[in-house]
């Protein structure tokens, strides 16, 4: 019979990830609260920022229940759709612009994709610009890249009111 000798301990590494709901992770939760600034009032933001951790889920659900009924643009938007727009703005307006915090991001998050975009490239005597048309909402937004950096600034800021 053959002997196996002394037993060697087995060693290994196991990696695992624990996903917690976003409202239990302080930094993720506060980032989400910051992202709803386009549809939240100052008092709603203050409430969401200060609500105790164990009440965050309910406060968040209550907030979105109201927002889905009374959207600022007159068009219903769900929480899921809102954050899809935030993600789109981060991906598409992050080079030169400031993602969802940019003027184009702000308009995109509130109104969604425009029905039509009229883009004019930079020329020697004219900065690049875009006009976004939202026919059903009866709105248009003009963005100008004054310095050629890719940061498009809303020229008609009053249109957002």
mmCIF file with all atom_site columns, C-alpha atoms in Angstrom:
data_model
loop_
_atom_site.group_PDB
_atom_site.id
_atom_site.type_symbol
_atom_site.label_atom_id
_atom_site.label_alt_id
_atom_site.label_comp_id
_atom_site.label_asym_id
_atom_site.label_entity_id
_atom_site.label_seq_id
_atom_site.pdbx_PDB_ins_code
_atom_site.Cartn_x
_atom_site.Cartn_y
_atom_site.Cartn_z
_atom_site.occupancy
_atom_site.B_iso_or_equiv
_atom_site.pdbx_formal_charge
_atom_site.auth_seq_id
_atom_site.auth_comp_id
_atom_site.auth_asym_id
_atom_site.auth_atom_id
_atom_site.pdbx_PDB_model_num
ATOM 1   C CA . UNK A 1 1   ? 0.000   0.000  0.000   1.00 0.00 ? 1   UNK A CA 1
ATOM 2   C CA . UNK A 1 2   ? 1.213   3.407  -0.866  1.00 0.00 ? 2   UNK A CA 1
ATOM 3   C CA . UNK A 1 3   ? 1.191   6.166  1.745   1.00 0.00 ? 3   UNK A CA 1
ATOM 4   C CA . UNK A 1 4   ? 0.122   9.670  0.980   1.00 0.00 ? 4   UNK A CA 1
ATOM 5   C CA . UNK A 1 5   ? 2.256   11.346 3.608   1.00 0.00 ? 5   UNK A CA 1
ATOM 6   C CA . UNK A 1 6   ? 1.113   14.108 5.895   1.00 0.00 ? 6   UNK A CA 1
ATOM 7   C CA . UNK A 1 7   ? -1.986  15.972 4.832   1.00 0.00 ? 7   UNK A CA 1
ATOM 8   C CA . UNK A 1 8   ? -1.395  19.463 3.505   1.00 0.00 ? 8   UNK A CA 1
ATOM 9   C CA . UNK A 1 9   ? -3.955  22.121 4.294   1.00 0.00 ? 9   UNK A CA 1
ATOM 10  C CA . UNK A 1 10  ? -5.953  23.338 1.336   1.00 0.00 ? 10  UNK A CA 1
ATOM 11  C CA . UNK A 1 11  ? -5.879  27.065 0.754   1.00 0.00 ? 11  UNK A CA 1
ATOM 12  C CA . UNK A 1 12  ? -7.801  29.242 -1.606  1.00 0.00 ? 12  UNK A CA 1
ATOM 13  C CA . UNK A 1 13  ? -9.411  32.560 -2.058  1.00 0.00 ? 13  UNK A CA 1
ATOM 14  C CA . UNK A 1 14  ? -13.046 33.167 -2.630  1.00 0.00 ? 14  UNK A CA 1
ATOM 15  C CA . UNK A 1 15  ? -14.255 36.558 -3.742  1.00 0.00 ? 15  UNK A CA 1
ATOM 16  C CA . UNK A 1 16  ? -17.822 37.612 -3.227  1.00 0.00 ? 16  UNK A CA 1
ATOM 17  C CA . UNK A 1 17  ? -19.803 40.776 -3.551  1.00 0.00 ? 17  UNK A CA 1
ATOM 18  C CA . UNK A 1 18  ? -22.665 41.827 -1.370  1.00 0.00 ? 18  UNK A CA 1
ATOM 19  C CA . UNK A 1 19  ? -25.138 44.103 -3.084  1.00 0.00 ? 19  UNK A CA 1
ATOM 20  C CA . UNK A 1 20  ? -27.066 46.322 -0.756  1.00 0.00 ? 20  UNK A CA 1
ATOM 21  C CA . UNK A 1 21  ? -29.971 48.487 -1.797  1.00 0.00 ? 21  UNK A CA 1
ATOM 22  C CA . UNK A 1 22  ? -28.713 51.908 -2.899  1.00 0.00 ? 22  UNK A CA 1
ATOM 23  C CA . UNK A 1 23  ? -30.521 53.657 -0.056  1.00 0.00 ? 23  UNK A CA 1
ATOM 24  C CA . UNK A 1 24  ? -28.399 51.831 2.549   1.00 0.00 ? 24  UNK A CA 1
ATOM 25  C CA . UNK A 1 25  ? -25.097 53.005 1.040   1.00 0.00 ? 25  UNK A CA 1
ATOM 26  C CA . UNK A 1 26  ? -24.695 56.634 2.111   1.00 0.00 ? 26  UNK A CA 1
ATOM 27  C CA . UNK A 1 27  ? -22.539 57.843 -0.795  1.00 0.00 ? 27  UNK A CA 1
ATOM 28  C CA . UNK A 1 28  ? -24.643 56.105 -3.462  1.00 0.00 ? 28  UNK A CA 1
ATOM 29  C CA . UNK A 1 29  ? -27.861 57.346 -1.893  1.00 0.00 ? 29  UNK A CA 1
ATOM 30  C CA . UNK A 1 30  ? -26.680 60.962 -1.616  1.00 0.00 ? 30  UNK A CA 1
ATOM 31  C CA . UNK A 1 31  ? -25.459 60.864 -5.219  1.00 0.00 ? 31  UNK A CA 1
ATOM 32  C CA . UNK A 1 32  ? -28.915 59.682 -6.330  1.00 0.00 ? 32  UNK A CA 1
ATOM 33  C CA . UNK A 1 33  ? -30.530 62.460 -4.300  1.00 0.00 ? 33  UNK A CA 1
ATOM 34  C CA . UNK A 1 34  ? -28.264 64.997 -6.041  1.00 0.00 ? 34  UNK A CA 1
ATOM 35  C CA . UNK A 1 35  ? -29.323 63.565 -9.398  1.00 0.00 ? 35  UNK A CA 1
ATOM 36  C CA . UNK A 1 36  ? -33.031 64.229 -8.785  1.00 0.00 ? 36  UNK A CA 1
ATOM 37  C CA . UNK A 1 37  ? -32.409 67.975 -8.459  1.00 0.00 ? 37  UNK A CA 1
ATOM 38  C CA . UNK A 1 38  ? -34.135 68.625 -11.817 1.00 0.00 ? 38  UNK A CA 1
ATOM 39  C CA . UNK A 1 39  ? -37.463 67.323 -10.535 1.00 0.00 ? 39  UNK A CA 1
ATOM 40  C CA . UNK A 1 40  ? -37.209 67.975 -6.774  1.00 0.00 ? 40  UNK A CA 1
ATOM 41  C CA . UNK A 1 41  ? -37.884 71.104 -4.792  1.00 0.00 ? 41  UNK A CA 1
ATOM 42  C CA . UNK A 1 42  ? -35.325 72.358 -2.271  1.00 0.00 ? 42  UNK A CA 1
ATOM 43  C CA . UNK A 1 43  ? -37.479 71.090 0.592   1.00 0.00 ? 43  UNK A CA 1
ATOM 44  C CA . UNK A 1 44  ? -37.790 67.650 -1.026  1.00 0.00 ? 44  UNK A CA 1
ATOM 45  C CA . UNK A 1 45  ? -34.020 67.493 -1.512  1.00 0.00 ? 45  UNK A CA 1
ATOM 46  C CA . UNK A 1 46  ? -33.446 68.558 2.098   1.00 0.00 ? 46  UNK A CA 1
ATOM 47  C CA . UNK A 1 47  ? -35.882 65.898 3.319   1.00 0.00 ? 47  UNK A CA 1
ATOM 48  C CA . UNK A 1 48  ? -34.313 63.143 1.211   1.00 0.00 ? 48  UNK A CA 1
ATOM 49  C CA . UNK A 1 49  ? -30.804 64.099 2.364   1.00 0.00 ? 49  UNK A CA 1
ATOM 50  C CA . UNK A 1 50  ? -31.693 64.071 6.049   1.00 0.00 ? 50  UNK A CA 1
ATOM 51  C CA . UNK A 1 51  ? -34.177 61.203 6.333   1.00 0.00 ? 51  UNK A CA 1
ATOM 52  C CA . UNK A 1 52  ? -32.849 58.432 8.631   1.00 0.00 ? 52  UNK A CA 1
ATOM 53  C CA . UNK A 1 53  ? -31.337 55.462 6.797   1.00 0.00 ? 53  UNK A CA 1
ATOM 54  C CA . UNK A 1 54  ? -34.109 53.104 7.926   1.00 0.00 ? 54  UNK A CA 1
ATOM 55  C CA . UNK A 1 55  ? -36.737 55.449 6.400   1.00 0.00 ? 55  UNK A CA 1
ATOM 56  C CA . UNK A 1 56  ? -34.967 56.167 3.101   1.00 0.00 ? 56  UNK A CA 1
ATOM 57  C CA . UNK A 1 57  ? -36.663 53.464 1.047   1.00 0.00 ? 57  UNK A CA 1
ATOM 58  C CA . UNK A 1 58  ? -40.142 54.689 1.962   1.00 0.00 ? 58  UNK A CA 1
ATOM 59  C CA . UNK A 1 59  ? -39.200 58.362 1.488   1.00 0.00 ? 59  UNK A CA 1
ATOM 60  C CA . UNK A 1 60  ? -37.719 57.556 -1.933  1.00 0.00 ? 60  UNK A CA 1
ATOM 61  C CA . UNK A 1 61  ? -40.839 55.651 -3.022  1.00 0.00 ? 61  UNK A CA 1
ATOM 62  C CA . UNK A 1 62  ? -43.104 58.449 -1.788  1.00 0.00 ? 62  UNK A CA 1
ATOM 63  C CA . UNK A 1 63  ? -41.025 61.025 -3.659  1.00 0.00 ? 63  UNK A CA 1
ATOM 64  C CA . UNK A 1 64  ? -41.293 59.137 -6.968  1.00 0.00 ? 64  UNK A CA 1
ATOM 65  C CA . UNK A 1 65  ? -44.979 58.372 -6.498  1.00 0.00 ? 65  UNK A CA 1
ATOM 66  C CA . UNK A 1 66  ? -45.629 62.148 -6.413  1.00 0.00 ? 66  UNK A CA 1
ATOM 67  C CA . UNK A 1 67  ? -43.265 62.910 -9.288  1.00 0.00 ? 67  UNK A CA 1
ATOM 68  C CA . UNK A 1 68  ? -44.858 60.396 -11.601 1.00 0.00 ? 68  UNK A CA 1
ATOM 69  C CA . UNK A 1 69  ? -48.200 62.142 -11.052 1.00 0.00 ? 69  UNK A CA 1
ATOM 70  C CA . UNK A 1 70  ? -47.022 65.782 -11.282 1.00 0.00 ? 70  UNK A CA 1
ATOM 71  C CA . UNK A 1 71  ? -44.032 66.020 -13.625 1.00 0.00 ? 71  UNK A CA 1
ATOM 72  C CA . UNK A 1 72  ? -42.555 69.496 -14.313 1.00 0.00 ? 72  UNK A CA 1
ATOM 73  C CA . UNK A 1 73  ? -42.623 69.054 -18.086 1.00 0.00 ? 73  UNK A CA 1
ATOM 74  C CA . UNK A 1 74  ? -46.261 67.984 -18.309 1.00 0.00 ? 74  UNK A CA 1
ATOM 75  C CA . UNK A 1 75  ? -45.160 64.539 -19.512 1.00 0.00 ? 75  UNK A CA 1
ATOM 76  C CA . UNK A 1 76  ? -45.095 61.635 -17.058 1.00 0.00 ? 76  UNK A CA 1
ATOM 77  C CA . UNK A 1 77  ? -41.699 60.188 -16.244 1.00 0.00 ? 77  UNK A CA 1
ATOM 78  C CA . UNK A 1 78  ? -40.940 57.178 -14.136 1.00 0.00 ? 78  UNK A CA 1
ATOM 79  C CA . UNK A 1 79  ? -37.965 56.742 -11.850 1.00 0.00 ? 79  UNK A CA 1
ATOM 80  C CA . UNK A 1 80  ? -36.530 54.153 -14.224 1.00 0.00 ? 80  UNK A CA 1
ATOM 81  C CA . UNK A 1 81  ? -36.864 56.437 -17.247 1.00 0.00 ? 81  UNK A CA 1
ATOM 82  C CA . UNK A 1 82  ? -35.410 59.396 -15.340 1.00 0.00 ? 82  UNK A CA 1
ATOM 83  C CA . UNK A 1 83  ? -32.258 57.474 -14.393 1.00 0.00 ? 83  UNK A CA 1
ATOM 84  C CA . UNK A 1 84  ? -31.931 56.041 -17.912 1.00 0.00 ? 84  UNK A CA 1
ATOM 85  C CA . UNK A 1 85  ? -31.832 59.663 -19.105 1.00 0.00 ? 85  UNK A CA 1
ATOM 86  C CA . UNK A 1 86  ? -29.227 60.523 -16.450 1.00 0.00 ? 86  UNK A CA 1
ATOM 87  C CA . UNK A 1 87  ? -27.101 57.617 -17.701 1.00 0.00 ? 87  UNK A CA 1
ATOM 88  C CA . UNK A 1 88  ? -27.544 58.693 -21.335 1.00 0.00 ? 88  UNK A CA 1
ATOM 89  C CA . UNK A 1 89  ? -26.524 62.262 -20.455 1.00 0.00 ? 89  UNK A CA 1
ATOM 90  C CA . UNK A 1 90  ? -23.437 61.013 -18.595 1.00 0.00 ? 90  UNK A CA 1
ATOM 91  C CA . UNK A 1 91  ? -22.390 58.915 -21.593 1.00 0.00 ? 91  UNK A CA 1
ATOM 92  C CA . UNK A 1 92  ? -23.158 61.447 -24.321 1.00 0.00 ? 92  UNK A CA 1
ATOM 93  C CA . UNK A 1 93  ? -22.541 64.854 -22.776 1.00 0.00 ? 93  UNK A CA 1
ATOM 94  C CA . UNK A 1 94  ? -19.477 64.059 -20.692 1.00 0.00 ? 94  UNK A CA 1
ATOM 95  C CA . UNK A 1 95  ? -16.804 65.060 -23.218 1.00 0.00 ? 95  UNK A CA 1
ATOM 96  C CA . UNK A 1 96  ? -16.407 68.808 -22.904 1.00 0.00 ? 96  UNK A CA 1
ATOM 97  C CA . UNK A 1 97  ? -19.773 69.058 -21.190 1.00 0.00 ? 97  UNK A CA 1
ATOM 98  C CA . UNK A 1 98  ? -20.520 67.988 -17.618 1.00 0.00 ? 98  UNK A CA 1
ATOM 99  C CA . UNK A 1 99  ? -22.743 64.964 -18.227 1.00 0.00 ? 99  UNK A CA 1
ATOM 100 C CA . UNK A 1 100 ? -26.189 65.292 -16.689 1.00 0.00 ? 100 UNK A CA 1
ATOM 101 C CA . UNK A 1 101 ? -25.044 68.520 -14.974 1.00 0.00 ? 101 UNK A CA 1
ATOM 102 C CA . UNK A 1 102 ? -24.546 70.224 -18.340 1.00 0.00 ? 102 UNK A CA 1
ATOM 103 C CA . UNK A 1 103 ? -27.230 72.311 -20.019 1.00 0.00 ? 103 UNK A CA 1
ATOM 104 C CA . UNK A 1 104 ? -27.807 69.641 -22.667 1.00 0.00 ? 104 UNK A CA 1
ATOM 105 C CA . UNK A 1 105 ? -27.943 67.014 -19.935 1.00 0.00 ? 105 UNK A CA 1
ATOM 106 C CA . UNK A 1 106 ? -30.464 69.084 -17.983 1.00 0.00 ? 106 UNK A CA 1
ATOM 107 C CA . UNK A 1 107 ? -32.781 69.408 -20.987 1.00 0.00 ? 107 UNK A CA 1
ATOM 108 C CA . UNK A 1 108 ? -32.322 65.753 -21.967 1.00 0.00 ? 108 UNK A CA 1
ATOM 109 C CA . UNK A 1 109 ? -33.132 64.516 -18.454 1.00 0.00 ? 109 UNK A CA 1
ATOM 110 C CA . UNK A 1 110 ? -36.328 66.599 -18.302 1.00 0.00 ? 110 UNK A CA 1
ATOM 111 C CA . UNK A 1 111 ? -37.593 66.168 -21.861 1.00 0.00 ? 111 UNK A CA 1
ATOM 112 C CA . UNK A 1 112 ? -35.905 63.057 -23.218 1.00 0.00 ? 112 UNK A CA 1
ATOM 113 C CA . UNK A 1 113 ? -34.565 62.775 -26.733 1.00 0.00 ? 113 UNK A CA 1
ATOM 114 C CA . UNK A 1 114 ? -35.432 65.736 -28.942 1.00 0.00 ? 114 UNK A CA 1
ATOM 115 C CA . UNK A 1 115 ? -37.714 65.240 -31.932 1.00 0.00 ? 115 UNK A CA 1
ATOM 116 C CA . UNK A 1 116 ? -35.168 66.967 -34.143 1.00 0.00 ? 116 UNK A CA 1
ATOM 117 C CA . UNK A 1 117 ? -31.655 68.387 -33.751 1.00 0.00 ? 117 UNK A CA 1
ATOM 118 C CA . UNK A 1 118 ? -30.276 71.095 -35.999 1.00 0.00 ? 118 UNK A CA 1
ATOM 119 C CA . UNK A 1 119 ? -26.465 71.020 -35.597 1.00 0.00 ? 119 UNK A CA 1
ATOM 120 C CA . UNK A 1 120 ? -24.145 73.626 -36.988 1.00 0.00 ? 120 UNK A CA 1
ATOM 121 C CA . UNK A 1 121 ? -20.408 72.980 -36.817 1.00 0.00 ? 121 UNK A CA 1
ATOM 122 C CA . UNK A 1 122 ? -17.825 75.491 -35.688 1.00 0.00 ? 122 UNK A CA 1
ATOM 123 C CA . UNK A 1 123 ? -16.762 77.952 -38.373 1.00 0.00 ? 123 UNK A CA 1
ATOM 124 C CA . UNK A 1 124 ? -14.165 80.713 -38.289 1.00 0.00 ? 124 UNK A CA 1
ATOM 125 C CA . UNK A 1 125 ? -16.655 83.413 -37.316 1.00 0.00 ? 125 UNK A CA 1
ATOM 126 C CA . UNK A 1 126 ? -19.442 81.289 -35.785 1.00 0.00 ? 126 UNK A CA 1
ATOM 127 C CA . UNK A 1 127 ? -19.337 78.930 -32.786 1.00 0.00 ? 127 UNK A CA 1
ATOM 128 C CA . UNK A 1 128 ? -20.788 75.427 -33.025 1.00 0.00 ? 128 UNK A CA 1
ATOM 129 C CA . UNK A 1 129 ? -24.427 75.230 -32.035 1.00 0.00 ? 129 UNK A CA 1
ATOM 130 C CA . UNK A 1 130 ? -27.362 72.875 -31.730 1.00 0.00 ? 130 UNK A CA 1
ATOM 131 C CA . UNK A 1 131 ? -31.067 73.568 -31.636 1.00 0.00 ? 131 UNK A CA 1
ATOM 132 C CA . UNK A 1 132 ? -33.195 70.839 -30.080 1.00 0.00 ? 132 UNK A CA 1
ATOM 133 C CA . UNK A 1 133 ? -36.860 70.751 -31.064 1.00 0.00 ? 133 UNK A CA 1
ATOM 134 C CA . UNK A 1 134 ? -39.599 69.206 -28.946 1.00 0.00 ? 134 UNK A CA 1
ATOM 135 C CA . UNK A 1 135 ? -42.706 69.539 -31.088 1.00 0.00 ? 135 UNK A CA 1
ATOM 136 C CA . UNK A 1 136 ? -45.314 68.050 -28.739 1.00 0.00 ? 136 UNK A CA 1
ATOM 137 C CA . UNK A 1 137 ? -44.084 70.180 -25.831 1.00 0.00 ? 137 UNK A CA 1
ATOM 138 C CA . UNK A 1 138 ? -43.903 73.233 -28.108 1.00 0.00 ? 138 UNK A CA 1
ATOM 139 C CA . UNK A 1 139 ? -40.324 73.962 -27.059 1.00 0.00 ? 139 UNK A CA 1
ATOM 140 C CA . UNK A 1 140 ? -36.945 74.482 -28.577 1.00 0.00 ? 140 UNK A CA 1
ATOM 141 C CA . UNK A 1 141 ? -33.585 74.856 -26.898 1.00 0.00 ? 141 UNK A CA 1
ATOM 142 C CA . UNK A 1 142 ? -30.524 76.447 -28.466 1.00 0.00 ? 142 UNK A CA 1
ATOM 143 C CA . UNK A 1 143 ? -27.078 75.400 -27.244 1.00 0.00 ? 143 UNK A CA 1
ATOM 144 C CA . UNK A 1 144 ? -23.873 77.194 -28.192 1.00 0.00 ? 144 UNK A CA 1
ATOM 145 C CA . UNK A 1 145 ? -20.293 75.977 -27.838 1.00 0.00 ? 145 UNK A CA 1
ATOM 146 C CA . UNK A 1 146 ? -18.788 79.465 -27.514 1.00 0.00 ? 146 UNK A CA 1
ATOM 147 C CA . UNK A 1 147 ? -15.187 78.383 -26.970 1.00 0.00 ? 147 UNK A CA 1
ATOM 148 C CA . UNK A 1 148 ? -14.965 75.226 -29.094 1.00 0.00 ? 148 UNK A CA 1
ATOM 149 C CA . UNK A 1 149 ? -14.405 73.006 -26.054 1.00 0.00 ? 149 UNK A CA 1
ATOM 150 C CA . UNK A 1 150 ? -17.495 70.818 -26.442 1.00 0.00 ? 150 UNK A CA 1
ATOM 151 C CA . UNK A 1 151 ? -19.331 72.558 -23.611 1.00 0.00 ? 151 UNK A CA 1
ATOM 152 C CA . UNK A 1 152 ? -22.672 73.618 -25.046 1.00 0.00 ? 152 UNK A CA 1
ATOM 153 C CA . UNK A 1 153 ? -24.368 76.352 -23.028 1.00 0.00 ? 153 UNK A CA 1
ATOM 154 C CA . UNK A 1 154 ? -28.097 76.964 -23.207 1.00 0.00 ? 154 UNK A CA 1
ATOM 155 C CA . UNK A 1 155 ? -28.610 80.272 -24.986 1.00 0.00 ? 155 UNK A CA 1
ATOM 156 C CA . UNK A 1 156 ? -32.289 80.642 -24.118 1.00 0.00 ? 156 UNK A CA 1
ATOM 157 C CA . UNK A 1 157 ? -32.239 79.702 -20.426 1.00 0.00 ? 157 UNK A CA 1
ATOM 158 C CA . UNK A 1 158 ? -35.721 81.125 -19.934 1.00 0.00 ? 158 UNK A CA 1
ATOM 159 C CA . UNK A 1 159 ? -37.083 78.239 -22.049 1.00 0.00 ? 159 UNK A CA 1
ATOM 160 C CA . UNK A 1 160 ? -36.373 75.878 -19.155 1.00 0.00 ? 160 UNK A CA 1
ATOM 161 C CA . UNK A 1 161 ? -38.712 77.755 -16.799 1.00 0.00 ? 161 UNK A CA 1
#
